[in-house]
XYZ file of C-alpha atoms in Angstrom:
413
model
C -189.810 6.186 -49.847
C -192.758 5.593 -52.173
C -191.280 5.414 -55.666
C -194.660 6.185 -57.243
C -194.617 9.705 -55.805
C -193.038 12.401 -57.987
C -189.552 13.303 -56.832
C -188.515 16.938 -56.388
C -186.296 18.204 -59.159
C -182.719 18.993 -58.223
C -181.155 21.822 -60.116
C -177.802 21.037 -61.751
C -175.945 23.645 -59.695
C -177.172 22.012 -56.484
C -175.996 18.620 -57.674
C -172.476 19.638 -58.580
C -171.617 22.091 -55.833
C -168.615 20.863 -53.810
C -167.519 22.295 -50.497
C -163.959 21.216 -49.713
C -163.765 19.468 -46.354
C -167.462 18.532 -46.406
C -167.956 16.544 -49.579
C -166.026 15.071 -52.469
C -166.802 14.952 -56.180
C -165.384 12.106 -58.254
C -165.933 11.367 -61.943
C -165.140 8.088 -63.683
C -166.956 5.673 -66.005
C -169.671 3.192 -65.156
C -167.464 0.337 -66.390
C -164.435 1.285 -64.268
C -166.510 1.780 -61.124
C -168.351 -1.524 -61.571
C -165.054 -3.359 -62.185
C -163.522 -1.939 -59.007
C -166.581 -2.900 -56.974
C -166.283 -6.479 -58.215
C -162.716 -6.614 -56.900
C -163.839 -5.837 -53.338
C -167.124 -7.774 -53.512
C -165.817 -11.096 -52.209
C -165.352 -10.112 -48.557
C -168.508 -8.080 -48.003
C -169.672 -9.224 -44.563
C -173.022 -10.875 -43.851
C -173.135 -10.602 -40.064
C -176.614 -9.572 -38.797
C -175.023 -8.453 -35.536
C -172.730 -6.043 -37.452
C -174.730 -4.793 -40.449
C -172.064 -2.220 -41.343
C -169.918 -5.126 -42.573
C -172.320 -5.236 -45.517
C -171.169 -1.748 -46.504
C -168.381 -0.459 -48.704
C -166.212 2.418 -47.500
C -165.720 5.103 -50.160
C -163.284 7.947 -49.590
C -160.836 10.295 -51.252
C -157.298 9.146 -50.537
C -154.236 10.747 -52.115
C -156.112 11.960 -55.161
C -157.838 8.650 -55.882
C -161.113 7.062 -54.848
C -160.616 4.295 -52.297
C -163.152 1.474 -51.945
C -162.819 -0.934 -48.994
C -164.746 -3.937 -47.662
C -164.066 -6.352 -44.813
C -165.541 -9.304 -42.941
C -163.098 -8.694 -40.037
C -160.887 -11.593 -41.158
C -160.069 -10.365 -44.660
C -159.990 -6.753 -45.817
C -159.731 -5.581 -49.430
C -159.001 -2.045 -50.612
C -158.995 -0.977 -54.261
C -158.074 2.416 -55.677
C -159.783 3.975 -58.683
C -158.316 6.833 -60.692
C -160.501 9.610 -62.059
C -161.209 13.319 -61.839
C -161.532 14.238 -58.181
C -161.860 17.361 -56.056
C -162.753 17.991 -52.481
C -162.431 15.701 -49.474
C -164.990 13.282 -48.162
C -165.851 9.763 -47.067
C -168.990 7.688 -46.609
C -169.974 4.056 -46.169
C -172.852 2.701 -48.278
C -174.655 -0.685 -48.411
C -172.577 -2.583 -50.957
C -175.295 -4.604 -52.653
C -177.567 -1.624 -53.179
C -174.736 0.305 -54.851
C -173.596 -2.657 -56.972
C -177.114 -3.482 -58.158
C -177.878 0.137 -58.987
C -174.695 0.452 -61.050
C -175.744 -2.530 -63.167
C -178.737 -0.565 -64.432
C -176.917 2.663 -65.256
C -176.145 3.573 -68.856
C -172.533 3.134 -69.922
C -170.619 6.377 -69.855
C -169.665 9.013 -67.323
C -170.563 8.577 -63.635
C -170.055 11.240 -60.977
C -170.130 10.447 -57.261
C -170.719 13.053 -54.587
C -169.562 11.866 -51.171
C -171.631 13.644 -48.528
C -171.876 13.071 -44.772
C -174.015 9.923 -44.508
C -175.037 9.774 -48.177
C -173.779 9.143 -51.698
C -175.202 11.039 -54.670
C -174.764 9.472 -58.105
C -175.310 11.106 -61.489
C -174.725 9.263 -64.743
C -174.748 10.422 -68.353
C -174.518 8.645 -71.680
C -173.866 11.183 -74.428
C -173.702 8.791 -77.378
C -176.678 8.646 -79.702
C -179.308 11.194 -80.648
C -181.050 11.037 -77.264
C -178.601 11.351 -74.333
C -179.488 9.303 -71.246
C -179.152 10.449 -67.653
C -179.749 9.039 -64.174
C -179.656 10.445 -60.654
C -179.868 8.765 -57.249
C -179.248 9.415 -53.567
C -178.082 6.407 -51.523
C -178.332 6.756 -47.765
C -175.406 5.400 -45.762
C -173.477 5.921 -42.547
C -170.560 7.949 -41.342
C -167.213 6.575 -42.484
C -166.066 6.749 -38.859
C -168.299 3.753 -38.069
C -166.572 1.491 -40.598
C -164.163 -1.085 -39.087
C -160.491 -0.258 -39.364
C -158.628 -2.421 -41.877
C -155.138 -2.959 -40.437
C -152.094 -1.837 -42.379
C -149.266 -4.355 -42.255
C -146.217 -2.104 -42.140
C -143.553 -4.666 -41.235
C -142.669 -8.148 -42.412
C -140.752 -10.045 -45.052
C -141.905 -9.325 -48.597
C -141.484 -11.312 -51.807
C -142.453 -10.528 -55.405
C -145.090 -12.747 -57.022
C -145.655 -13.463 -60.716
C -149.395 -12.653 -60.630
C -150.620 -14.715 -63.571
C -148.813 -17.894 -62.549
C -149.656 -17.567 -58.854
C -153.311 -16.926 -59.683
C -153.398 -20.044 -61.849
C -151.591 -21.994 -59.156
C -154.145 -21.057 -56.507
C -156.972 -22.007 -58.846
C -155.433 -25.474 -59.205
C -155.151 -26.179 -55.453
C -158.123 -24.467 -53.806
C -160.483 -27.396 -54.367
C -158.450 -29.496 -51.901
C -158.724 -27.048 -48.974
C -160.569 -28.566 -45.998
C -164.065 -27.145 -45.520
C -164.199 -27.534 -41.735
C -162.050 -26.182 -38.928
C -161.379 -29.481 -37.163
C -157.744 -29.011 -38.143
C -157.406 -25.265 -38.795
C -154.132 -25.591 -40.698
C -155.874 -27.747 -43.340
C -158.490 -25.036 -43.913
C -155.826 -22.941 -45.613
C -153.327 -22.938 -48.456
C -149.663 -23.485 -47.690
C -147.436 -20.902 -49.380
C -143.791 -21.896 -49.121
C -140.882 -20.285 -50.878
C -137.370 -21.639 -51.172
C -134.696 -20.735 -53.696
C -136.317 -20.123 -57.070
C -139.511 -22.039 -56.266
C -142.799 -20.976 -54.715
C -144.938 -23.904 -53.560
C -148.730 -23.708 -53.222
C -150.369 -26.711 -51.566
C -153.716 -27.726 -50.096
C -154.991 -30.938 -48.521
C -158.021 -32.090 -46.560
C -156.207 -35.354 -45.634
C -158.129 -37.317 -48.311
C -156.558 -35.588 -51.314
C -153.727 -33.194 -52.038
C -153.068 -30.576 -54.688
C -149.684 -28.950 -55.208
C -148.328 -26.401 -57.664
C -144.678 -25.368 -57.895
C -144.046 -21.987 -59.487
C -140.503 -21.454 -60.736
C -139.578 -17.843 -59.996
C -137.441 -15.638 -62.263
C -135.007 -14.981 -59.402
C -134.144 -16.607 -56.091
C -135.848 -15.497 -52.890
C -133.617 -13.663 -50.446
C -135.012 -15.693 -47.546
C -137.209 -18.786 -47.088
C -140.953 -18.271 -46.662
C -143.659 -20.441 -45.113
C -147.175 -19.262 -44.276
C -150.694 -20.732 -44.227
C -153.326 -18.446 -45.770
C -157.019 -19.092 -44.975
C -158.883 -20.684 -47.855
C -161.294 -17.785 -48.263
C -158.471 -15.251 -48.334
C -156.603 -17.401 -50.862
C -159.701 -17.412 -53.058
C -159.833 -13.610 -52.971
C -156.099 -13.379 -53.661
C -156.671 -15.528 -56.747
C -159.367 -13.125 -57.952
C -157.117 -10.107 -57.438
C -154.168 -11.720 -59.215
C -156.293 -12.460 -62.304
C -155.991 -8.862 -63.504
C -152.906 -7.654 -61.605
C -149.867 -6.352 -63.478
C -147.527 -6.992 -60.563
C -147.797 -8.218 -56.978
C -145.920 -8.695 -53.727
C -146.752 -10.744 -50.638
C -145.769 -9.384 -47.239
C -145.777 -11.764 -44.276
C -145.922 -10.286 -40.793
C -146.866 -11.308 -37.288
C -150.314 -12.852 -37.517
C -151.151 -11.292 -40.904
C -150.329 -11.342 -44.605
C -150.673 -8.519 -47.116
C -151.032 -8.864 -50.875
C -150.170 -5.686 -52.762
C -150.719 -4.859 -56.417
C -150.537 -1.418 -58.058
C -154.265 -0.860 -57.390
C -155.312 -3.349 -54.678
C -154.306 -4.216 -51.118
C -155.637 -7.373 -49.441
C -154.869 -8.094 -45.802
C -155.754 -11.318 -44.007
C -155.008 -13.124 -40.794
C -152.589 -16.029 -40.931
C -153.565 -19.554 -39.942
C -151.551 -20.612 -36.927
C -150.174 -24.118 -36.728
C -147.778 -26.406 -38.548
C -148.701 -27.686 -41.985
C -148.279 -31.470 -42.345
C -145.185 -32.660 -44.200
C -147.053 -34.231 -47.096
C -143.846 -34.852 -49.066
C -143.387 -38.051 -47.057
C -146.371 -39.678 -48.808
C -145.606 -38.550 -52.373
C -144.902 -41.707 -54.400
C -141.442 -41.704 -55.943
C -142.704 -44.163 -58.548
C -145.947 -46.023 -59.289
C -146.208 -49.758 -60.106
C -148.812 -48.971 -62.782
C -149.248 -45.835 -64.872
C -151.875 -44.970 -67.477
C -151.749 -41.983 -69.836
C -155.261 -41.007 -70.953
C -157.161 -38.159 -72.542
C -158.218 -35.905 -69.670
C -161.574 -34.889 -71.199
C -162.468 -38.528 -71.992
C -161.701 -39.598 -68.433
C -163.724 -36.723 -66.991
C -166.759 -37.654 -69.100
C -166.461 -41.295 -68.077
C -166.272 -40.425 -64.381
C -169.277 -38.110 -64.608
C -171.258 -40.826 -66.373
C -170.280 -43.456 -63.809
C -171.154 -41.165 -60.910
C -174.798 -41.264 -62.030
C -174.860 -44.958 -61.046
C -172.843 -44.676 -57.838
C -174.177 -44.364 -54.319
C -174.821 -40.699 -53.623
C -173.386 -40.783 -50.103
C -170.005 -42.097 -51.263
C -170.106 -41.581 -55.053
C -167.843 -44.569 -55.564
C -166.325 -45.349 -58.979
C -163.649 -47.871 -59.901
C -160.743 -47.418 -62.297
C -159.658 -50.689 -63.913
C -156.389 -50.496 -65.830
C -155.637 -53.270 -68.317
C -153.879 -53.744 -71.635
C -154.075 -50.458 -73.553
C -157.298 -49.374 -71.891
C -158.831 -47.904 -68.767
C -162.338 -48.828 -67.668
C -164.463 -46.674 -65.369
C -167.181 -48.680 -63.631
C -169.855 -48.099 -61.011
C -172.352 -50.536 -59.501
C -175.248 -49.837 -57.166
C -177.751 -52.708 -56.851
C -180.741 -50.411 -56.327
C -179.786 -48.140 -59.242
C -177.928 -50.153 -61.858
C -174.423 -50.346 -63.246
C -172.252 -48.807 -65.947
C -168.935 -49.387 -67.668
C -167.025 -46.867 -69.797
C -163.800 -47.772 -71.620
C -161.219 -45.336 -72.989
C -157.847 -45.972 -74.663
C -154.753 -45.666 -72.471
C -150.996 -45.993 -72.689
C -150.393 -48.445 -69.875
C -147.131 -49.392 -68.193
C -147.083 -51.983 -65.438
C -149.531 -54.542 -64.118
C -153.314 -54.586 -64.355
C -155.015 -53.061 -61.334
C -158.480 -52.002 -60.141
C -158.907 -49.306 -57.467
C -162.002 -47.433 -56.239
C -162.218 -43.694 -55.600
C -164.618 -40.967 -54.592
C -165.922 -39.720 -57.961
C -166.022 -36.105 -56.806
C -162.394 -36.210 -55.732
C -161.367 -37.533 -59.147
C -163.547 -35.033 -60.985
C -162.245 -32.010 -59.092
C -158.613 -33.063 -59.446
C -158.926 -33.684 -63.187
C -160.784 -30.402 -63.700
C -157.948 -28.500 -62.027
C -155.119 -30.168 -63.944
C -153.927 -28.432 -67.135
C -153.320 -30.023 -70.512
C -155.120 -32.485 -72.770
C -153.615 -35.659 -71.343
C -153.042 -36.833 -67.794
C -150.975 -39.626 -66.271
C -152.464 -41.660 -63.435
C -149.984 -43.438 -61.207
C -151.685 -46.277 -59.319
C -150.403 -48.416 -56.498
C -152.860 -50.269 -54.282
C -156.081 -49.713 -52.363
C -154.047 -48.466 -49.391
C -151.588 -46.136 -51.140
C -152.251 -42.731 -52.725
C -152.768 -42.358 -56.464
C -150.841 -39.612 -58.254
C -152.230 -37.544 -61.135
C -150.088 -35.263 -63.305
C -150.308 -33.641 -66.714
C -148.509 -35.785 -69.285
C -145.122 -34.209 -69.928
C -144.269 -33.676 -66.257
C -144.983 -37.199 -65.077
C -141.393 -38.385 -65.384
C -140.157 -35.641 -63.080
C -139.699 -36.542 -59.443
C -141.550 -34.366 -56.913
C -138.639 -32.142 -56.024
C -137.844 -28.441 -55.895
C -136.661 -27.482 -59.385
C -133.998 -24.839 -59.889
C -134.132 -22.287 -62.683
C -131.532 -22.559 -65.407
C -129.059 -19.684 -65.768
C -130.729 -16.767 -67.497
C -134.236 -18.226 -67.133
C -136.774 -15.467 -66.506
C -140.230 -16.805 -67.382
C -142.123 -18.430 -64.479
C -143.432 -21.948 -65.091
C -145.905 -24.190 -63.267
C -145.580 -27.823 -62.194
C -148.850 -29.369 -61.004
C -149.783 -32.620 -59.288
C -152.760 -34.109 -57.469
C -152.897 -36.945 -54.969
C -156.015 -38.940 -54.039
C -156.488 -41.644 -51.417
C -158.495 -44.642 -52.675
C -161.667 -45.955 -51.057
C -160.784 -49.136 -49.235
C -162.793 -52.169 -50.268
């Protein structure tokens, strides 16, 4: 359509007429609609062979507006409350709708769900000169949208949303980015007693978070969730007021009061990484986390780009970060450290160190070093004296807590 041509005026009565069974009228605010679209934005498909995966399904369901997207591996549905009447459903190109909403004035937005189209009217009544907008977005029949499976059966556990969201954020960087070993391309979620364990490894590094639950699980849980689905679960949990995880045959379902996310499970057995967790380290160094991060970033400038190799040298009351590349130059950065044990120098991939330190909480971190052939353990100072075990909640304890660690394999010299 040529936008320069004048558009025919639509009388207000024509815009607001609703015929039950043929179209649906829904009124909310621009802010609430945009927020709900962001929740389902992460799994919008980009498959040229199935262009409808780039759409969002919008329909009236049980007196609320339902918005759904899927890439056929993960499906997300969010419900939005508002004033609604009539029945209807349509599927619309997601990005066109999301971009258009960004340019609407804040205030009331009314959607009219018609067969194959979505009509949007927006009004901002504040100020001396009210603003208004009107658009018709062409779409497809809702019947063409892929079915998102409903997981009706399976074991279900409650999740503390804030802590589990933080836990996922702290381990996702270690998920493998290729499918050579499919089980490593996911996050292990394992529950036992009063502890929920989140872990990820690509065989070169490991990240683990243990969430202490307010009450014991009724049965053990172990499932591998694909990395992309885990990332979307983290996004949903950021704003959730409560959540449960249901594990069924081949699928998992995250439920919050306003969002459902369903994903396939990763088949396979997750490696028993607990066998390589050091029980103690010959040398430990407590350092300021921000200082160490800055030193590693500075050293990485001088390291070979293919390997990004930096060396940590621990001595008396200090830690030096060095990098040498003959064609580029060399650097040395020294920061104070509380050192216990012998002096040692071990090389690492700078990116692995940087990502692990960025994910760890707290101002100070303890680095437990062994040798060039054994893994190095990183923990926030304050938890470093605890052995890597499954903690049990004290009687009457109700607030979930997090215990975080990272493991990195050195670069062999």
